[in-house]
Coordinates of C-alpha atoms and ligand atoms in Angstrom, one line a residue:
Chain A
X1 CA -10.1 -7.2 16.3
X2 CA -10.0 -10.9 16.1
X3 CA -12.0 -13.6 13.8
X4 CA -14.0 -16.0 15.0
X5 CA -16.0 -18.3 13.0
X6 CA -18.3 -20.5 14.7
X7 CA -20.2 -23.8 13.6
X8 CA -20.2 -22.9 10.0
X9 CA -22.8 -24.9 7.9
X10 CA -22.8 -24.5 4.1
X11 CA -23.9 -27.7 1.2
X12 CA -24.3 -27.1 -2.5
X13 CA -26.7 -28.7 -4.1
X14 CA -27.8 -30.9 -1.0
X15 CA -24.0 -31.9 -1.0
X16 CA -22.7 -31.1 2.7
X17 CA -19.3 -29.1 2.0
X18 CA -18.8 -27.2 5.5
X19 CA -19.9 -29.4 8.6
X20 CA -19.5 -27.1 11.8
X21 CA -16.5 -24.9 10.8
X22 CA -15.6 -23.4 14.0
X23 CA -11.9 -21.7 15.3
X24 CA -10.5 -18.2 16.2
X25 CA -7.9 -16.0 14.2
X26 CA -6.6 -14.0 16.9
X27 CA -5.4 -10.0 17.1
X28 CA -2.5 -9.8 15.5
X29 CA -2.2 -14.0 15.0
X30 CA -1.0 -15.7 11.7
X31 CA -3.4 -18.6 11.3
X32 CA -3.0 -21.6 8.1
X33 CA -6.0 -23.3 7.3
X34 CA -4.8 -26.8 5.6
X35 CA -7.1 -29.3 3.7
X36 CA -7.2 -31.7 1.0
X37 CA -8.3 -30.1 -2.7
X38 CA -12.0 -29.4 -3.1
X39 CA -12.6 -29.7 0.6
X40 CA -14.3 -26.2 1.4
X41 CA -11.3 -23.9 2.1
X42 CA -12.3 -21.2 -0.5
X43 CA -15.8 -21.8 0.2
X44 CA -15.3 -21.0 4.1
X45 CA -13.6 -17.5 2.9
X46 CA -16.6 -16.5 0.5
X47 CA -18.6 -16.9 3.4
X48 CA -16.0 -14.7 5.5
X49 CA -15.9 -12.3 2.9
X50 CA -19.8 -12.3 2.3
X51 CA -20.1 -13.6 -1.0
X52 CA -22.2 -17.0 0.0
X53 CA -24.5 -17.5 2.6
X54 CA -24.0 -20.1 5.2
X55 CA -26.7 -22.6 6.4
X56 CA -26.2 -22.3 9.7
X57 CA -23.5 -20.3 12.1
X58 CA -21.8 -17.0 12.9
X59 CA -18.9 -15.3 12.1
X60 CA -17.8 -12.4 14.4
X61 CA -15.5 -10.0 14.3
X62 CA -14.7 -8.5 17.4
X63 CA -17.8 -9.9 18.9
X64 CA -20.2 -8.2 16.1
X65 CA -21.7 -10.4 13.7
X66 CA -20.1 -10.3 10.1
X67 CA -22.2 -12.5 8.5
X68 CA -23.4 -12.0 4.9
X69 CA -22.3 -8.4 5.4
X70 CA -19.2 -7.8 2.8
X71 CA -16.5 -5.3 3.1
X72 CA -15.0 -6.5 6.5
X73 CA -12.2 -8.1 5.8
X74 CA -9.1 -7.7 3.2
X75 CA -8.3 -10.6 0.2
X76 CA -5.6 -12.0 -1.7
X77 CA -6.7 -14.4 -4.0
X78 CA -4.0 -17.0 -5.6
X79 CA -4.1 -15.5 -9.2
X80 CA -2.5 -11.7 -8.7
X81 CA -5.8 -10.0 -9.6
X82 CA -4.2 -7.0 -10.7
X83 CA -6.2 -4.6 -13.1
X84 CA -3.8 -4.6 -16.1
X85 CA -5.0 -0.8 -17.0
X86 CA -3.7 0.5 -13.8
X87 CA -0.2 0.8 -12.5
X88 CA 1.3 -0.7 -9.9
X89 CA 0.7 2.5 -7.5
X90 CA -3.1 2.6 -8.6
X91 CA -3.4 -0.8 -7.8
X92 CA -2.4 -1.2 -4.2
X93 CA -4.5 1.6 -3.0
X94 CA -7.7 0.3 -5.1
X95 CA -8.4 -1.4 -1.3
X96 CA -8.3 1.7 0.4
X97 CA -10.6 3.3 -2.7
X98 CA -13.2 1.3 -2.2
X99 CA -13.2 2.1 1.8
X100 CA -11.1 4.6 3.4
X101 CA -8.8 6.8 1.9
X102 CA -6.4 7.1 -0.6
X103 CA -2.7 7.5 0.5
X104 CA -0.2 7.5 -2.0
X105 CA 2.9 8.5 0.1
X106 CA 2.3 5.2 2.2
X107 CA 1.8 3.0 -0.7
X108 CA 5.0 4.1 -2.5
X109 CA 7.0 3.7 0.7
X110 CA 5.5 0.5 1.0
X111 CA 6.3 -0.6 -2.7
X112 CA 9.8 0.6 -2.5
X113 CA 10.3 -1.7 1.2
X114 CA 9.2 -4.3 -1.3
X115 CA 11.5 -3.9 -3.6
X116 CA 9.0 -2.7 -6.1
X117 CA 9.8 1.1 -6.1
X118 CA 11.5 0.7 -10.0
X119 CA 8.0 -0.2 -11.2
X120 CA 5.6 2.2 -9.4
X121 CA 4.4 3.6 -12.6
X122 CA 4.4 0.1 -14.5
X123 CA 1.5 -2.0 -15.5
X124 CA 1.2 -5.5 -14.2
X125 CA 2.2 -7.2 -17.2
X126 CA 5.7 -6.0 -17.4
X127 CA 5.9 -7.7 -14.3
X128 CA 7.3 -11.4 -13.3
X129 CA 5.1 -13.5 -11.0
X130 CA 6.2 -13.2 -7.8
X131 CA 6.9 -9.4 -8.1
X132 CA 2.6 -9.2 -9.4
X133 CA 2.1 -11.3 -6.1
X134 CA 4.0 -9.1 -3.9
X135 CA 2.0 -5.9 -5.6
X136 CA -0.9 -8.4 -4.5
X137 CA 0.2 -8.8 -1.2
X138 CA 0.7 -4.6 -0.5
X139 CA -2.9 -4.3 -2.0
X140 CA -4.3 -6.5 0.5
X141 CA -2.1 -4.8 3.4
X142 CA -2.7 -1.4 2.7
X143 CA -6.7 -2.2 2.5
X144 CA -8.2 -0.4 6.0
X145 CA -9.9 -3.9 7.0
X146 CA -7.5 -5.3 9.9
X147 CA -7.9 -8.9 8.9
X148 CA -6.2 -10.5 5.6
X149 CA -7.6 -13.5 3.9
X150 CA -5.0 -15.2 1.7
X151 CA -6.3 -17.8 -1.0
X152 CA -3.1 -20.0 -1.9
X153 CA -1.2 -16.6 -2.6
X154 CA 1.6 -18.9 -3.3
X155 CA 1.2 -21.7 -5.6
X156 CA 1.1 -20.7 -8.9
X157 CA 4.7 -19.7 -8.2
X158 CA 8.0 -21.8 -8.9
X159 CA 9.8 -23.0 -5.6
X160 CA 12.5 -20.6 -5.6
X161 CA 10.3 -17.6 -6.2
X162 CA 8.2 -19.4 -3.5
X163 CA 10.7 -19.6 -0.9
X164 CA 11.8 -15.9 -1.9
X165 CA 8.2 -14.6 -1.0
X166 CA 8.1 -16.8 2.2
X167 CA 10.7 -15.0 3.7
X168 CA 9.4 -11.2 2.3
X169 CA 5.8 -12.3 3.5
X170 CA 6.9 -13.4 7.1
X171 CA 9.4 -9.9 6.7
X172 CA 6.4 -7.7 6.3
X173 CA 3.9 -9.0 8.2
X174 CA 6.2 -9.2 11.5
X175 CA 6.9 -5.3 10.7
X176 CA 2.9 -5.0 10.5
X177 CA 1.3 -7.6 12.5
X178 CA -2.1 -7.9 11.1
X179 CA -4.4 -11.2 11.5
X180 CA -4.0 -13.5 8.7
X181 CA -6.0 -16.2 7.7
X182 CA -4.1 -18.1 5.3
X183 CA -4.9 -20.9 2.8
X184 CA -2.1 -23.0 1.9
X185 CA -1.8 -27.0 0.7
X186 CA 1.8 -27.2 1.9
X187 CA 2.6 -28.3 5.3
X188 CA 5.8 -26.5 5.4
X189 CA 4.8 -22.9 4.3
X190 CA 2.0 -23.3 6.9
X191 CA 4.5 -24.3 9.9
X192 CA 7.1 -21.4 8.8
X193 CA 4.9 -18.7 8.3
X194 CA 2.0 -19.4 11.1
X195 CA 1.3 -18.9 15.0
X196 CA -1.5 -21.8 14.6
X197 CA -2.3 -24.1 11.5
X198 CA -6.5 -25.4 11.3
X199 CA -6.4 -28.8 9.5
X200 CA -9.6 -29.8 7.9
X201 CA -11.0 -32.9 7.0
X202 CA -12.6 -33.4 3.3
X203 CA -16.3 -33.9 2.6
X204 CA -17.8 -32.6 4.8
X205 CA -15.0 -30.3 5.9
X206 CA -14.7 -30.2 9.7
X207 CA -11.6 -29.1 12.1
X208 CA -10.1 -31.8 12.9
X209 CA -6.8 -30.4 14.8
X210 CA -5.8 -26.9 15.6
X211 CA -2.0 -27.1 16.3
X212 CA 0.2 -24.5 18.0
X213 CA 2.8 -23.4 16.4
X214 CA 6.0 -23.3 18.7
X215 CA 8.8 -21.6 16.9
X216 CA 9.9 -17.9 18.4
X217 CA 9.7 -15.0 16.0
X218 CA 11.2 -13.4 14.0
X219 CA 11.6 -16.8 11.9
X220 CA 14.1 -16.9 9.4
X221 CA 14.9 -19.5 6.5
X222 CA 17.4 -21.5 9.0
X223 CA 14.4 -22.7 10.8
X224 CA 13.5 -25.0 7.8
X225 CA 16.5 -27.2 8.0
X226 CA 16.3 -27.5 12.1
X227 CA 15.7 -30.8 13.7
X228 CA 12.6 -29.5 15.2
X229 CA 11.3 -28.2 12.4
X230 CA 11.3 -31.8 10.9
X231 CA 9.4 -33.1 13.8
X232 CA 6.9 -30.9 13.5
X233 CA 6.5 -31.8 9.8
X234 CA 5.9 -35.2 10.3
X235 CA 3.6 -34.5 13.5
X236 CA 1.5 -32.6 10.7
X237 CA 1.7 -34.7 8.2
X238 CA 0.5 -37.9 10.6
X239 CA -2.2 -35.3 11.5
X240 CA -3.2 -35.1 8.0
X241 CA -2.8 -38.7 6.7
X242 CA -4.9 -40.0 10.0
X243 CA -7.9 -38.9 7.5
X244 CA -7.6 -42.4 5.9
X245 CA -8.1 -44.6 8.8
Chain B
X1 CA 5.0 2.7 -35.9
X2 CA 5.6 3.3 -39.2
X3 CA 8.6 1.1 -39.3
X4 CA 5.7 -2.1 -38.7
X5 CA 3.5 -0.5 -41.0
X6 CA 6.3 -0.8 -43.7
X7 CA 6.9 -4.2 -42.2
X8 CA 3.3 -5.5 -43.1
X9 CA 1.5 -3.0 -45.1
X10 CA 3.8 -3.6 -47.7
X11 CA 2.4 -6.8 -49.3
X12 CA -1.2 -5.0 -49.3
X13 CA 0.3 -1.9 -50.7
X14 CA 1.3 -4.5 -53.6
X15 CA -1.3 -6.3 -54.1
X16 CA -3.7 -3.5 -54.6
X17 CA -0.8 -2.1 -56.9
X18 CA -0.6 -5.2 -58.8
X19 CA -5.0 -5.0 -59.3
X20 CA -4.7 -1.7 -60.5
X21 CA -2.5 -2.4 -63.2
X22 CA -4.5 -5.8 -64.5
X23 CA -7.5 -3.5 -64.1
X24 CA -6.0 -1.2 -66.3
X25 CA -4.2 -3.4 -68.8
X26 CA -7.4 -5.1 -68.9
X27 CA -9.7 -2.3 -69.7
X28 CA -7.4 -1.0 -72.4
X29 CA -6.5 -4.5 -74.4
X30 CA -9.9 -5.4 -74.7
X31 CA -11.2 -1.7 -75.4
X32 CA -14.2 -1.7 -73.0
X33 CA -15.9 1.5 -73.6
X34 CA -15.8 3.8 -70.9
X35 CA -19.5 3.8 -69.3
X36 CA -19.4 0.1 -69.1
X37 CA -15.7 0.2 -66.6
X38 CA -14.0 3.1 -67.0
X39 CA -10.1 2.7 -66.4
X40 CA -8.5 3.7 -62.7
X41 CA -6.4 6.4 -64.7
X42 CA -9.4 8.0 -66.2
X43 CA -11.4 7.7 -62.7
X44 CA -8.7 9.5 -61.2
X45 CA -8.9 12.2 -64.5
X46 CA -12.8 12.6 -63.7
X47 CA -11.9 12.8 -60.0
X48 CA -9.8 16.0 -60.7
X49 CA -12.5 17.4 -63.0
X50 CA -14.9 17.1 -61.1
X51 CA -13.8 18.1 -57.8
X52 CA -14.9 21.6 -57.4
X53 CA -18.5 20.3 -57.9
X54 CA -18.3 17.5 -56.1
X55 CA -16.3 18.5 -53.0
X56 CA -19.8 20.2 -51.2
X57 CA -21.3 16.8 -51.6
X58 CA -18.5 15.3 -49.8
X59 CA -19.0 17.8 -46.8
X60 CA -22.5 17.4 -46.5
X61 CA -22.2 13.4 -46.6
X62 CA -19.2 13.7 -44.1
X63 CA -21.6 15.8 -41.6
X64 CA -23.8 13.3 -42.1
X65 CA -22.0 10.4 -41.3
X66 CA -19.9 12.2 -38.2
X67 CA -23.1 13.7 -36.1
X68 CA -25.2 10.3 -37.1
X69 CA -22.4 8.4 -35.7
X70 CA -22.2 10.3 -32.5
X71 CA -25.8 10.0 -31.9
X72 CA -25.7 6.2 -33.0
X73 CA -22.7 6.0 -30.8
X74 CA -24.1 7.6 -27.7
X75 CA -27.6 5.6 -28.1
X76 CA -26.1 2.6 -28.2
X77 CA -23.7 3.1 -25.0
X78 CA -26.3 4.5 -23.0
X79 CA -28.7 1.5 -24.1
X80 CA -25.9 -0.9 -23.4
X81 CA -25.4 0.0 -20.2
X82 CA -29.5 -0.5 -19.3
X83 CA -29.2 -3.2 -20.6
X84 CA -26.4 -4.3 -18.7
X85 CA -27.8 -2.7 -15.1
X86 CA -31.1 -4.0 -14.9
X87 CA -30.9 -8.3 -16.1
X88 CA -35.1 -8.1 -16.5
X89 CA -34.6 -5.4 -19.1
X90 CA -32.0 -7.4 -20.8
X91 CA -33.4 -10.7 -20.6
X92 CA -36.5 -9.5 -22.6
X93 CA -35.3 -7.3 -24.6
X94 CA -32.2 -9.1 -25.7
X95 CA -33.9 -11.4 -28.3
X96 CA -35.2 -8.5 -30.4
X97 CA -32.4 -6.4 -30.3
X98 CA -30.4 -10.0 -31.9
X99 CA -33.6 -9.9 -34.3
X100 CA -33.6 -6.6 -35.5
X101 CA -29.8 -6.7 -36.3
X102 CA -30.9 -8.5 -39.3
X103 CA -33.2 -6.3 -40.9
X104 CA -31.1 -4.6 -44.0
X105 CA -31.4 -1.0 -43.7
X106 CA -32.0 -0.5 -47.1
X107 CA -35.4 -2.0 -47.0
X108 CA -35.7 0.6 -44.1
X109 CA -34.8 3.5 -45.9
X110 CA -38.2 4.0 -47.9
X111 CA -40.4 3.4 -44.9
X112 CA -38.5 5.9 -42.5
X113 CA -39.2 8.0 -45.8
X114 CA -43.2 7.4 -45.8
X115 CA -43.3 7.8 -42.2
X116 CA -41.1 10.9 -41.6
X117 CA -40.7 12.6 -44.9
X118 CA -37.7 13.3 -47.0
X119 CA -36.0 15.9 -44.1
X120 CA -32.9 15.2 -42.4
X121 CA -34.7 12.9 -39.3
X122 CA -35.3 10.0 -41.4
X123 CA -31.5 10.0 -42.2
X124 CA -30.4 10.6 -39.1
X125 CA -32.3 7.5 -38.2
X126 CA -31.1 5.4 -40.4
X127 CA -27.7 5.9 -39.6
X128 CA -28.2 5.9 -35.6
X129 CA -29.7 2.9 -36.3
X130 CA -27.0 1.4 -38.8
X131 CA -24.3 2.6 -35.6
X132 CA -26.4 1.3 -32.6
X133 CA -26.5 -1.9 -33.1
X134 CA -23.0 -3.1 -33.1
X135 CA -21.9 -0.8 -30.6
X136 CA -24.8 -1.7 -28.6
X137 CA -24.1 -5.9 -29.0
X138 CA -20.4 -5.3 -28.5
X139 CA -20.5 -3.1 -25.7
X140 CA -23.0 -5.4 -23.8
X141 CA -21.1 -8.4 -24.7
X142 CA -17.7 -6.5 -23.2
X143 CA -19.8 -5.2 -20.2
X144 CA -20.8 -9.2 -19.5
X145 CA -18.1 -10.9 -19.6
X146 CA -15.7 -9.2 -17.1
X147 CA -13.0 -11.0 -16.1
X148 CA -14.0 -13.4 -13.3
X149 CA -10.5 -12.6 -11.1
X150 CA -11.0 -9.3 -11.1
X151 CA -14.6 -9.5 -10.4
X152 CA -14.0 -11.6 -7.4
X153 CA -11.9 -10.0 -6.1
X154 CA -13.6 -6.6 -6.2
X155 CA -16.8 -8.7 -4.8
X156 CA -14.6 -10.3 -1.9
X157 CA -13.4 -6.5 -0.8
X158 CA -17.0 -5.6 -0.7
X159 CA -17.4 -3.4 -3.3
X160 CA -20.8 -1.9 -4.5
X161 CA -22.8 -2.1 -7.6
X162 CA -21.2 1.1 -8.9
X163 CA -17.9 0.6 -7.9
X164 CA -18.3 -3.3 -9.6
X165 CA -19.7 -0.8 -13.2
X166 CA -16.8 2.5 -13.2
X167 CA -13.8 0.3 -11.6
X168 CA -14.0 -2.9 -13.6
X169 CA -16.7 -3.6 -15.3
X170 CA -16.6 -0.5 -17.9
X171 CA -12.5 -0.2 -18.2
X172 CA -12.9 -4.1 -18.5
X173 CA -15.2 -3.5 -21.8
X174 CA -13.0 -0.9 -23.3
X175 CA -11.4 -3.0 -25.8
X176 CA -14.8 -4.5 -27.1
X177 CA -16.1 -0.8 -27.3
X178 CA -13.5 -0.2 -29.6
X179 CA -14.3 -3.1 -31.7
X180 CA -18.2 -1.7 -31.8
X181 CA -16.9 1.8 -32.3
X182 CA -14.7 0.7 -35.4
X183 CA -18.1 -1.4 -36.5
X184 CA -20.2 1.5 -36.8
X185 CA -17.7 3.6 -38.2
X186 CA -17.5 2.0 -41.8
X187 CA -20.8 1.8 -41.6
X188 CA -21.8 5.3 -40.7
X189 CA -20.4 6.5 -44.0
X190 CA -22.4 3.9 -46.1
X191 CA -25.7 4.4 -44.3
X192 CA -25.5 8.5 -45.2
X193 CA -24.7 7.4 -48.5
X194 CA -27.5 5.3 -49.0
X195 CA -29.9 7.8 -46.6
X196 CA -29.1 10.3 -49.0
X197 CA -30.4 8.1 -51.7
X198 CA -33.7 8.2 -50.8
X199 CA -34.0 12.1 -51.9
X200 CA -31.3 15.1 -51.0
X201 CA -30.2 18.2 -51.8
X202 CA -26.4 16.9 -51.6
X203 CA -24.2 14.5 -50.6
X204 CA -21.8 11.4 -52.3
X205 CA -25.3 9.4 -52.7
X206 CA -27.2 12.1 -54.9
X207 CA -23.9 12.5 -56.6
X208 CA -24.0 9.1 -57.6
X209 CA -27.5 8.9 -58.7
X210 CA -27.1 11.4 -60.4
X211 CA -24.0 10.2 -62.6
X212 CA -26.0 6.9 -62.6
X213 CA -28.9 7.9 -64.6
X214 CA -26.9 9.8 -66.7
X215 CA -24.2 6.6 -67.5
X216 CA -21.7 9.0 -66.0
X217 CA -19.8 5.8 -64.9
X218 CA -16.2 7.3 -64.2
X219 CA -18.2 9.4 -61.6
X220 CA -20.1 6.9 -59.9
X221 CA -16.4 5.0 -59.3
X222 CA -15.0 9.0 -58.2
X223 CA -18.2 8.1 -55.5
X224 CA -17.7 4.8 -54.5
X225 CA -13.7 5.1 -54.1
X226 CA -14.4 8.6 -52.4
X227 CA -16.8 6.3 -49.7
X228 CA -14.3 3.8 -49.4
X229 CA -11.5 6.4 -48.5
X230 CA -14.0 8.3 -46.5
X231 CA -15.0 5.0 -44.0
X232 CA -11.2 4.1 -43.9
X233 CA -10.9 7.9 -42.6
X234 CA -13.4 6.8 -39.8
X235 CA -11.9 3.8 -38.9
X236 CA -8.1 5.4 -39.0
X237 CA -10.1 8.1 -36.4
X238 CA -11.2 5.2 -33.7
X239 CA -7.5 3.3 -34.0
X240 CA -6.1 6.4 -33.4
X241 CA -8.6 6.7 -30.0
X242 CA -7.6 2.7 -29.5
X243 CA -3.8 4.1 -29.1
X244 CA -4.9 7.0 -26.6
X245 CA -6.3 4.5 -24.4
X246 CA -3.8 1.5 -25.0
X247 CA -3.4 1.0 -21.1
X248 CA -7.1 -0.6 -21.3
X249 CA -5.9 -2.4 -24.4
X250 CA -2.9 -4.0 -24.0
X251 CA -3.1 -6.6 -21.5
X252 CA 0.1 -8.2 -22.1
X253 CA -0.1 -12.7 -20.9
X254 CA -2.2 -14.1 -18.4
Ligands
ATP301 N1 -20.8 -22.4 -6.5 C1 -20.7 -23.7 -6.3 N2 -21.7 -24.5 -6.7 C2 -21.6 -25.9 -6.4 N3 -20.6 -26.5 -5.9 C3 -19.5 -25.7 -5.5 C4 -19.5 -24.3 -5.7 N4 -18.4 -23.8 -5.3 C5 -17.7 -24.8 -4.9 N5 -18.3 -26.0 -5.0 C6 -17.9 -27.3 -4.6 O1 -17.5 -27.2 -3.2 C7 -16.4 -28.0 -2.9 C8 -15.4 -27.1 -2.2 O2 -14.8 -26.2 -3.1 P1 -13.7 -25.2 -2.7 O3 -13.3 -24.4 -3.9 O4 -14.1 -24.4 -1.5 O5 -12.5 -26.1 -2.3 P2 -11.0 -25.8 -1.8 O6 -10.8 -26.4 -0.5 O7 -10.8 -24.3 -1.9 O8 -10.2 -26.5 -2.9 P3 -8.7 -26.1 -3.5 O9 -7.7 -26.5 -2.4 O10 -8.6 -27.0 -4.7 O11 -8.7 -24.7 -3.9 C9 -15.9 -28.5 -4.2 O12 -16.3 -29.9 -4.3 C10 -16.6 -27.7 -5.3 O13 -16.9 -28.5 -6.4
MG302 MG1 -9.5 -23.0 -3.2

């Protein structure tokens, strides 16, 4: 069931803000997409999910076209988005509410693998900010679609809570192995967590550089201070920078 | 609970205290006779006195007041959420509905009374109309503004149109419901009374008429404080609701 988005064309306002978006999320594949701010990245996944219409392109999902057609894919957005009248437990099967059904015995298991199974039956605002963003997280996961869009989950969090749900993310999704498509602005969250990081350029946002991702699975925290790993940053990062020239 | 009441109710309790007793003091050093301002001691004398005759005209205006505000209550919910489904609707009717908020319902009164007569449906109007319109403009405003997170969200997961209304839109509103609900509630008990003016067989507002005319004045205060106890009654009723349903309430920090 893999994504592929092809040639994506979208302006606002005769502004050009997608220019030919085209790459592949894989079955199964964890893939980054990296770009400077206001460069199209949340625009390309309301397209995804739907909510704008592109100019020109298709996006597939497991060769049938997806295109302006909502419900197809799961979404975490960066603020938690978690209904402050429901508890924890209603919230993470709202997904499977809306399409599919409703399975309670799953979600609690999942919440308590989280480390969440103390505040099943509490209300989002006794909650700290990465524990709402983990609830966030199990939402998406337990929603039927097979492929996760993730909108900066991570940074509205500090960096040791960030680092924290790094690990628990990369954790949960090698014990579930969905596709991810995954939205990020740091270079180092992308290279830890993903099998393949899109860089995009800014205005118009095209791919410039789909990089492989080498590192073996499962990854663990150790990876971050390894001598590779640091190459590969600054590979990235020269990736990146090359804009300006 | 009580312990906050105690907390901050106290300096009300107080100052009301503290009125009554100028009120009083007043009244008596300067011997103002007793049909101009009667004193609260002798208001609460008449109230005793005059109970037994004036406790049906209590019911009636509280029967009134309670099955005018439901109707008001559901008209303006289910004209609210019209409103709220169908953005042509809204768009042209909006403007009136803003309009006709200003129109003082005692100017009203006398034309429901040539049009319909001097029954019960003119008073019932006047009081559905007196509730509607806050609950109506509240609940629209709550059913408009739903939280944009939330509301993306629900749109990116595909959601429909009445999922979007029963999941978030409506539990979003609940809290400016209230605030509409608690509106029309102090002013469901002073439309009856003032329905009732216009020609009754009982209630609080032929009661006072009554005393009125006849420089009763210790009465007509028995009315007036009776109507003020009577809306507080109502509004106690929809904080109480306000607690059942504090999960939609409290929201706790962004
Ligand atoms: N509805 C809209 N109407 C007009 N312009 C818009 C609209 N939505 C987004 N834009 C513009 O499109 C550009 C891309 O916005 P977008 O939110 O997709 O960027 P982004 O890559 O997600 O940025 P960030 O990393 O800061 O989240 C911005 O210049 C923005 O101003
Ligand atoms: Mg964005």
């Amino acid at each position: 069931m893999g994504l592929s988005i092809q040639g994506i064309q979208k302006s606002f306002d005769e502004k050009v803000i997608l220019d030919g978006v085209t790459f592949d999320v894989q079955d199964g594949e964890f893939v980054s997409l990296i770009g400077p701010s206001g460069s199209g990245k949340s625009t390309l996944f309301g397209i995804i999910g739907g909510l704008l219409e592109p100019e020109a392109g298709d996006i597939t999902m497991a060769g049938t076209s997806i295109v302006n057609e909502r419900g197809h894919i799961s979404y975490m957005p960066q603020q938690d988005a978690l209904f402050p009248w429901r508890t924890i437990l209603d919230n993470v099967v709202l997904g499977q509410e809306l399409h599919g059904k409703v399975d309670k015995t799953q979600a609690k298991e999942m919440l308590e693998f989280a480390g969440l199974g103390d505040v099943i039956y509490a209300y989002p605002h006794q909650l700290s900010g990465g524990m709402k963003q983990r609830a966030s997280f199990i939402r998406a996961l337990l929603s039927p679609q097979s492929v996760l869009c993730l909108d900066e989950p991570f940074s509205a969090l500090d960096e040791f809570t960030r680092l924290d749900m790094q690990k628990w993310l990369l954790k949960t999704w090698e014990a579930h192995r969905q596709s991810i498509l995954f939205i990020t602005h740091s270079i180092e969250e992308a290279l830890f967590l993903s099998d393949k990081i899109v860089i995009l350029t800014n205005s118009p946002a095209k791919v410039k550089e789909v990089i492989d991702v080498p590192f073996a699975r499962p990854r663990d925290e150790s990876l971050l201070l390894t001598e590779e790993f640091l190459i590969w940053k600054r590979k990235v990062l020269d990736l990146v920078a090359k804009r300006a020239v | 609970m009580m312990k906050r009441f105690m907390e901050r109710g106290w300096r009300s309790v107080v100052a009301i205290l503290l009125v009554i007793v100028f009120w009083e003091s007043t009244v008596r050093i300067f011997s103002i006779e007793e049909w101009l301002l009667p004193t609260p001691s002798a208001i609460v004398r008449e109230l005793f006195a005059v109970w037994p005759t004036f406790y049906p005209h209590l019911l009636s205006t509280l029967l009134l007041a309670v099955l005018g505000f439901l109707i008001g209550a559901l008209f303006g919910l289910t004209v609210a959420m019209v409103l709220h489904s169908f953005d042509k609707v809204r768009e042209t009717i909006y403007p009136f509905l803003i309009l006709s908020q200003n129109i003082p319902i005692i100017v009203l009164a006398p034309l429901l009374v040539i049009w319909f007569g001097f029954g019960t449906l003119p008073k019932f109007i006047i009081i559905t109309i007196a509730c509607f319109f806050p609950i109506t403009i509240s609940t629209l405003g709550g059913l408009q503004q739903t939280n944009r997170e939330l509301s993306h969200y629900m749109l990116m997961m595909g959601a429909s149109k009445r999922e979007m209304f029963w999941k978030l839109e409506l539990p979003d509103a609940i809290p400016s419901i209230l605030s509409g609900l608690k509106i029309a509630a102090t002013y469901s008990v002073m439309a009856a009374v003032v329905s009732e003016w216009l020609g009754a067989q009982q209630g609080i507002g032929v009661f006072m008429t009554i005393a009125t005319s006849s420089y009763k004045t210790p009465r007509v205060f028995v009315a007036i404080i009776v109507t003020m106890l009577l809306s507080f009654l109502f509004f106690s009723v929809i904080l109480l609701i306000e607690k059942l349903l504090k999960r939609f309430v409290v929201r706790g920090g962004a």
